mmCIF file of C-alpha atoms in Angstrom:
data_model
loop_
_atom_site.group_PDB
_atom_site.id
_atom_site.type_symbol
_atom_site.label_atom_id
_atom_site.label_comp_id
_atom_site.label_asym_id
_atom_site.label_seq_id
_atom_site.Cartn_x
_atom_site.Cartn_y
_atom_site.Cartn_z
ATOM 1 C CA ASN A 1 62.835 86.260 129.350
ATOM 2 C CA ALA A 2 60.201 83.692 130.380
ATOM 3 C CA GLY A 3 61.963 82.509 133.568
ATOM 4 C CA VAL A 4 60.742 79.033 134.553
ATOM 5 C CA THR A 5 57.955 77.450 132.538
ATOM 6 C CA GLN A 6 56.077 74.202 133.150
ATOM 7 C CA THR A 7 53.907 72.051 130.925
ATOM 8 C CA PRO A 8 51.191 70.990 131.219
ATOM 9 C CA LYS A 9 49.299 73.286 133.616
ATOM 10 C CA PHE A 10 46.646 70.701 134.454
ATOM 11 C CA ARG A 11 46.369 66.961 133.999
ATOM 12 C CA VAL A 12 44.049 64.174 135.075
ATOM 13 C CA LEU A 13 45.403 60.619 135.083
ATOM 14 C CA LYS A 14 43.934 57.271 135.907
ATOM 15 C CA THR A 15 45.706 55.007 138.379
ATOM 16 C CA GLY A 16 48.520 53.155 136.651
ATOM 17 C CA GLN A 17 48.976 55.611 133.774
ATOM 18 C CA SER A 18 52.279 57.312 133.138
ATOM 19 C CA MET A 19 53.181 60.871 132.269
ATOM 20 C CA THR A 20 56.067 63.327 132.058
ATOM 21 C CA LEU A 21 56.098 66.879 133.367
ATOM 22 C CA LEU A 22 58.402 69.263 131.573
ATOM 23 C CA CYS A 23 60.249 72.166 133.159
ATOM 24 C CA ALA A 24 62.285 74.683 131.193
ATOM 25 C CA GLN A 25 64.341 77.667 132.350
ATOM 26 C CA ASP A 26 66.045 80.348 130.298
ATOM 27 C CA MET A 27 68.227 81.872 133.055
ATOM 28 C CA ASN A 28 71.213 79.554 132.536
ATOM 29 C CA HIS A 29 70.830 78.238 136.078
ATOM 30 C CA GLU A 30 72.855 75.201 137.138
ATOM 31 C CA TYR A 31 70.469 73.904 139.812
ATOM 32 C CA MET A 32 66.932 72.705 139.147
ATOM 33 C CA TYR A 33 64.347 71.187 141.490
ATOM 34 C CA TRP A 34 61.010 69.413 141.519
ATOM 35 C CA TYR A 35 58.669 69.954 144.485
ATOM 36 C CA ARG A 36 55.195 68.857 145.353
ATOM 37 C CA GLN A 37 52.826 70.978 147.422
ATOM 38 C CA ASP A 38 49.998 69.444 149.397
ATOM 39 C CA PRO A 39 47.581 71.137 151.816
ATOM 40 C CA GLY A 40 49.039 71.306 155.317
ATOM 41 C CA MET A 41 52.340 69.735 154.208
ATOM 42 C CA GLY A 42 54.287 72.593 152.698
ATOM 43 C CA LEU A 43 56.608 72.232 149.735
ATOM 44 C CA ARG A 44 58.516 68.941 149.675
ATOM 45 C CA LEU A 45 61.504 68.252 147.465
ATOM 46 C CA ILE A 46 61.131 65.258 145.134
ATOM 47 C CA HIS A 47 64.358 65.288 143.099
ATOM 48 C CA TYR A 48 66.916 67.878 142.142
ATOM 49 C CA SER A 49 69.839 68.397 139.794
ATOM 50 C CA VAL A 50 73.092 70.279 140.342
ATOM 51 C CA GLY A 51 73.960 70.352 136.657
ATOM 52 C CA GLU A 52 73.372 68.838 133.233
ATOM 53 C CA GLY A 53 73.434 65.064 133.362
ATOM 54 C CA THR A 54 73.154 64.861 137.170
ATOM 55 C CA THR A 55 70.199 64.099 139.421
ATOM 56 C CA ALA A 56 69.742 63.415 143.127
ATOM 57 C CA LYS A 57 66.946 62.298 145.437
ATOM 58 C CA GLY A 58 65.094 64.713 147.635
ATOM 59 C CA GLU A 59 62.749 64.157 150.543
ATOM 60 C CA VAL A 60 59.975 62.227 148.736
ATOM 61 C CA PRO A 61 61.481 60.531 145.613
ATOM 62 C CA ASP A 62 59.530 57.247 145.574
ATOM 63 C CA GLY A 63 57.327 56.790 142.517
ATOM 64 C CA TYR A 64 59.104 59.490 140.495
ATOM 65 C CA ASN A 65 62.024 59.594 138.096
ATOM 66 C CA VAL A 66 63.841 62.573 136.609
ATOM 67 C CA SER A 67 66.239 63.410 133.816
ATOM 68 C CA ARG A 68 68.393 66.442 133.002
ATOM 69 C CA LEU A 69 69.715 65.817 129.505
ATOM 70 C CA LYS A 70 69.968 69.532 128.721
ATOM 71 C CA LYS A 71 70.904 72.296 131.137
ATOM 72 C CA GLN A 72 67.699 74.216 130.521
ATOM 73 C CA ASN A 73 65.285 71.283 130.909
ATOM 74 C CA PHE A 74 64.333 69.086 133.851
ATOM 75 C CA LEU A 75 61.791 66.306 133.344
ATOM 76 C CA LEU A 76 59.730 64.614 136.052
ATOM 77 C CA GLY A 77 58.222 61.233 135.233
ATOM 78 C CA LEU A 78 55.527 59.192 136.886
ATOM 79 C CA GLU A 79 55.767 55.607 135.653
ATOM 80 C CA SER A 80 52.601 54.273 137.302
ATOM 81 C CA ALA A 81 50.486 57.025 138.820
ATOM 82 C CA ALA A 82 48.782 56.525 142.183
ATOM 83 C CA PRO A 83 46.073 58.617 143.892
ATOM 84 C CA SER A 84 48.679 59.603 146.520
ATOM 85 C CA GLN A 85 50.483 61.504 143.769
ATOM 86 C CA THR A 86 47.576 63.918 143.368
ATOM 87 C CA SER A 87 49.233 67.240 144.093
ATOM 88 C CA VAL A 88 50.490 70.508 142.676
ATOM 89 C CA TYR A 89 53.985 70.134 141.246
ATOM 90 C CA PHE A 90 56.432 73.018 141.088
ATOM 91 C CA CYS A 91 59.700 73.237 139.281
ATOM 92 C CA ALA A 92 62.358 75.706 140.417
ATOM 93 C CA SER A 93 65.855 76.741 139.453
ATOM 94 C CA SER A 94 68.715 78.599 141.083
ATOM 95 C CA VAL A 95 72.146 79.933 140.205
ATOM 96 C CA GLY A 96 73.727 77.499 142.624
ATOM 97 C CA ILE A 97 75.822 79.628 144.932
ATOM 98 C CA THR A 98 72.899 81.047 146.922
ATOM 99 C CA LEU A 99 70.651 78.036 146.759
ATOM 100 C CA GLY A 100 67.783 79.544 148.700
ATOM 101 C CA GLU A 101 67.028 82.100 146.004
ATOM 102 C CA GLN A 102 65.048 79.735 143.885
ATOM 103 C CA TYR A 103 62.869 80.829 140.977
ATOM 104 C CA PHE A 104 59.654 78.867 140.668
ATOM 105 C CA GLY A 105 57.456 77.964 137.747
ATOM 106 C CA PRO A 106 53.666 78.397 137.763
ATOM 107 C CA GLY A 107 52.946 74.784 138.746
ATOM 108 C CA THR A 108 51.168 71.736 137.358
ATOM 109 C CA ARG A 109 47.982 70.545 139.047
ATOM 110 C CA LEU A 110 47.815 66.758 138.757
ATOM 111 C CA THR A 111 44.837 64.650 139.744
ATOM 112 C CA VAL A 112 45.076 60.861 139.799
ATOM 113 C CA THR A 113 41.744 59.047 139.960
ATOM 114 C CA GLU B 1 65.869 66.758 162.200
ATOM 115 C CA ASP B 2 65.558 70.160 160.538
ATOM 116 C CA GLN B 3 62.142 71.679 161.105
ATOM 117 C CA VAL B 4 60.239 74.873 160.304
ATOM 118 C CA THR B 5 57.004 75.968 161.997
ATOM 119 C CA GLN B 6 55.054 79.016 160.892
ATOM 120 C CA SER B 7 52.379 80.851 162.853
ATOM 121 C CA PRO B 8 49.655 81.818 162.655
ATOM 122 C CA GLU B 9 48.242 79.588 159.922
ATOM 123 C CA ALA B 10 45.982 82.416 158.797
ATOM 124 C CA LEU B 11 45.836 86.131 159.555
ATOM 125 C CA ARG B 12 43.155 88.654 158.648
ATOM 126 C CA LEU B 13 44.095 92.321 158.823
ATOM 127 C CA GLN B 14 42.379 95.575 158.096
ATOM 128 C CA GLU B 15 44.214 97.753 155.603
ATOM 129 C CA GLY B 16 46.794 99.783 157.548
ATOM 130 C CA GLU B 17 46.824 97.384 160.526
ATOM 131 C CA SER B 18 50.453 96.351 161.065
ATOM 132 C CA SER B 19 51.334 92.847 162.281
ATOM 133 C CA SER B 20 54.005 90.149 162.260
ATOM 134 C CA LEU B 21 54.298 86.599 160.974
ATOM 135 C CA ASN B 22 56.472 84.105 162.834
ATOM 136 C CA CYS B 23 58.808 81.390 161.574
ATOM 137 C CA SER B 24 60.378 79.153 164.238
ATOM 138 C CA TYR B 25 63.124 76.822 163.116
ATOM 139 C CA THR B 26 65.341 73.999 164.305
ATOM 140 C CA VAL B 27 68.356 73.330 162.153
ATOM 141 C CA SER B 28 71.858 72.093 162.751
ATOM 142 C CA GLY B 29 74.095 74.827 161.355
ATOM 143 C CA LEU B 30 71.909 77.446 159.648
ATOM 144 C CA ARG B 31 73.170 78.430 156.219
ATOM 145 C CA GLY B 32 70.273 80.731 155.483
ATOM 146 C CA LEU B 33 66.620 81.483 156.147
ATOM 147 C CA PHE B 34 64.404 82.492 153.248
ATOM 148 C CA TRP B 35 61.015 84.154 152.872
ATOM 149 C CA TYR B 36 58.811 83.616 149.861
ATOM 150 C CA ARG B 37 55.428 84.997 148.830
ATOM 151 C CA GLN B 38 52.910 82.766 147.061
ATOM 152 C CA ASP B 39 49.777 84.062 145.345
ATOM 153 C CA PRO B 40 46.872 81.659 144.712
ATOM 154 C CA GLY B 41 47.489 79.421 141.719
ATOM 155 C CA LYS B 42 51.083 80.600 141.289
ATOM 156 C CA GLY B 43 54.552 79.506 142.251
ATOM 157 C CA PRO B 44 56.408 81.008 145.226
ATOM 158 C CA GLU B 45 58.260 84.265 144.654
ATOM 159 C CA PHE B 46 61.517 84.933 146.491
ATOM 160 C CA LEU B 47 61.494 87.844 148.960
ATOM 161 C CA PHE B 48 64.462 87.755 151.357
ATOM 162 C CA THR B 49 67.501 85.818 152.508
ATOM 163 C CA LEU B 50 68.789 86.154 156.085
ATOM 164 C CA TYR B 51 72.086 84.574 157.088
ATOM 165 C CA SER B 52 72.839 85.456 160.700
ATOM 166 C CA ALA B 53 71.096 86.474 163.925
ATOM 167 C CA GLY B 54 70.472 90.193 164.088
ATOM 168 C CA GLU B 55 70.221 90.614 160.348
ATOM 169 C CA GLU B 56 67.297 92.568 158.886
ATOM 170 C CA LYS B 57 66.063 93.018 155.318
ATOM 171 C CA GLU B 58 63.373 95.383 154.036
ATOM 172 C CA LYS B 59 61.282 95.614 150.915
ATOM 173 C CA GLU B 60 58.460 98.134 150.671
ATOM 174 C CA ARG B 61 56.070 97.362 153.573
ATOM 175 C CA LEU B 62 57.880 94.152 154.562
ATOM 176 C CA LYS B 63 60.756 93.744 156.979
ATOM 177 C CA ALA B 64 62.305 90.398 157.862
ATOM 178 C CA THR B 65 64.347 89.827 161.017
ATOM 179 C CA LEU B 66 66.292 86.836 162.306
ATOM 180 C CA THR B 67 67.240 85.479 165.735
ATOM 181 C CA LYS B 68 68.904 82.177 166.607
ATOM 182 C CA LYS B 69 65.541 80.429 166.919
ATOM 183 C CA GLU B 70 63.048 82.339 164.799
ATOM 184 C CA SER B 71 62.378 84.883 162.112
ATOM 185 C CA PHE B 72 59.672 87.495 161.887
ATOM 186 C CA LEU B 73 58.132 89.043 158.822
ATOM 187 C CA HIS B 74 56.789 92.420 159.863
ATOM 188 C CA ILE B 75 54.136 93.995 157.666
ATOM 189 C CA THR B 76 53.693 97.721 158.155
ATOM 190 C CA ALA B 77 50.452 99.406 157.050
ATOM 191 C CA PRO B 78 49.483 96.510 154.772
ATOM 192 C CA LYS B 79 47.433 96.954 151.618
ATOM 193 C CA PRO B 80 45.016 94.475 150.006
ATOM 194 C CA GLU B 81 47.675 93.628 147.408
ATOM 195 C CA ASP B 82 49.814 92.201 150.225
ATOM 196 C CA SER B 83 47.284 89.374 150.559
ATOM 197 C CA ALA B 84 49.107 86.099 149.853
ATOM 198 C CA THR B 85 50.592 83.077 151.575
ATOM 199 C CA TYR B 86 54.025 83.759 153.031
ATOM 200 C CA LEU B 87 56.428 80.823 153.179
ATOM 201 C CA CYS B 88 59.547 80.459 155.286
ATOM 202 C CA ALA B 89 62.359 78.026 154.467
ATOM 203 C CA VAL B 90 65.700 77.113 156.029
ATOM 204 C CA GLN B 91 68.848 75.614 154.618
ATOM 205 C CA ALA B 92 71.580 73.927 156.620
ATOM 206 C CA PHE B 93 75.273 74.054 155.763
ATOM 207 C CA ARG B 94 75.436 70.289 155.362
ATOM 208 C CA THR B 95 72.726 70.043 152.699
ATOM 209 C CA ASP B 96 71.715 71.639 149.411
ATOM 210 C CA LYS B 97 68.028 71.387 150.214
ATOM 211 C CA LEU B 98 65.466 73.844 151.533
ATOM 212 C CA ILE B 99 63.026 72.842 154.278
ATOM 213 C CA PHE B 100 59.787 74.780 153.924
ATOM 214 C CA GLY B 101 57.172 75.654 156.504
ATOM 215 C CA THR B 102 53.475 75.303 155.722
ATOM 216 C CA GLY B 103 52.996 79.053 155.382
ATOM 217 C CA THR B 104 50.837 81.844 156.777
ATOM 218 C CA ARG B 105 47.846 82.866 154.683
ATOM 219 C CA LEU B 106 47.462 86.634 154.976
ATOM 220 C CA GLN B 107 44.287 88.447 153.973
ATOM 221 C CA VAL B 108 44.173 92.247 154.052
ATOM 222 C CA PHE B 109 40.747 93.855 153.791
ATOM 223 C CA PRO B 110 40.074 97.436 152.618
#
C-alpha cells in the first residue's frame, strides 16, 4: 500500500516550458487535491477534485490546469512556466466525508529559471 | 475571510521541557480544526481533528485542545524525534477547502 505517490520528485524548468506533475493514490479516495507550499505562505490549494471526471478551482488556480480521468490519478499541468511558480507541490487525497483528514504525497520541488 | 495564525514561528526546547503551540483562527462556521506534522522534505502527516469547543485529542506526547477562537497543541516531555513543523488548518461548513497556517517549527534538543 503505497498511499499517495508523486512524480517527479525534482524538476528544473525554463520560463515558458510546460510540464505535468503526476499524482497517484491507491486508497480508493474520492477527493484529491493539489497544493503549493512557499516559505512564509503556508499550504495553498491550487485545484481539487471531488471525483473522477470532476475538477474545481482552489485558492491559487491561475497558470495551472488539472485533469482527473481516472479515480486514482490527478494530474497538474503548467502550460507556460513562470518563475513565480517555483515552489514545492503537494498532492493529497481524502475519503471525502471527513475532508480534513488528508493524506499527502512526498512533494515535487519545482524550480523555474 | 477565514484565517489561521500560528505562534510561535519557531520553538526550541530541551528534551523533557513541556510547552504549547498556538493556533488562532477566524472562520465563519467551523466544521473542523486539524493538526498536521511535517518533517523536512516530506508531506504533512495528519495528527488530529477537533470539531467543537472543549474537545481534546491525545496521541503519545501530544494533546490538542480547542476553544471558540484557538487551539493548542501541548507537547509533554518532548523527545528529539518530536522535532518537526506542526501545521494547523481549519475548514468551514460552507466550503470543502482547508485553510492552513504557516506552521510552528519545533526543535527538541537532547
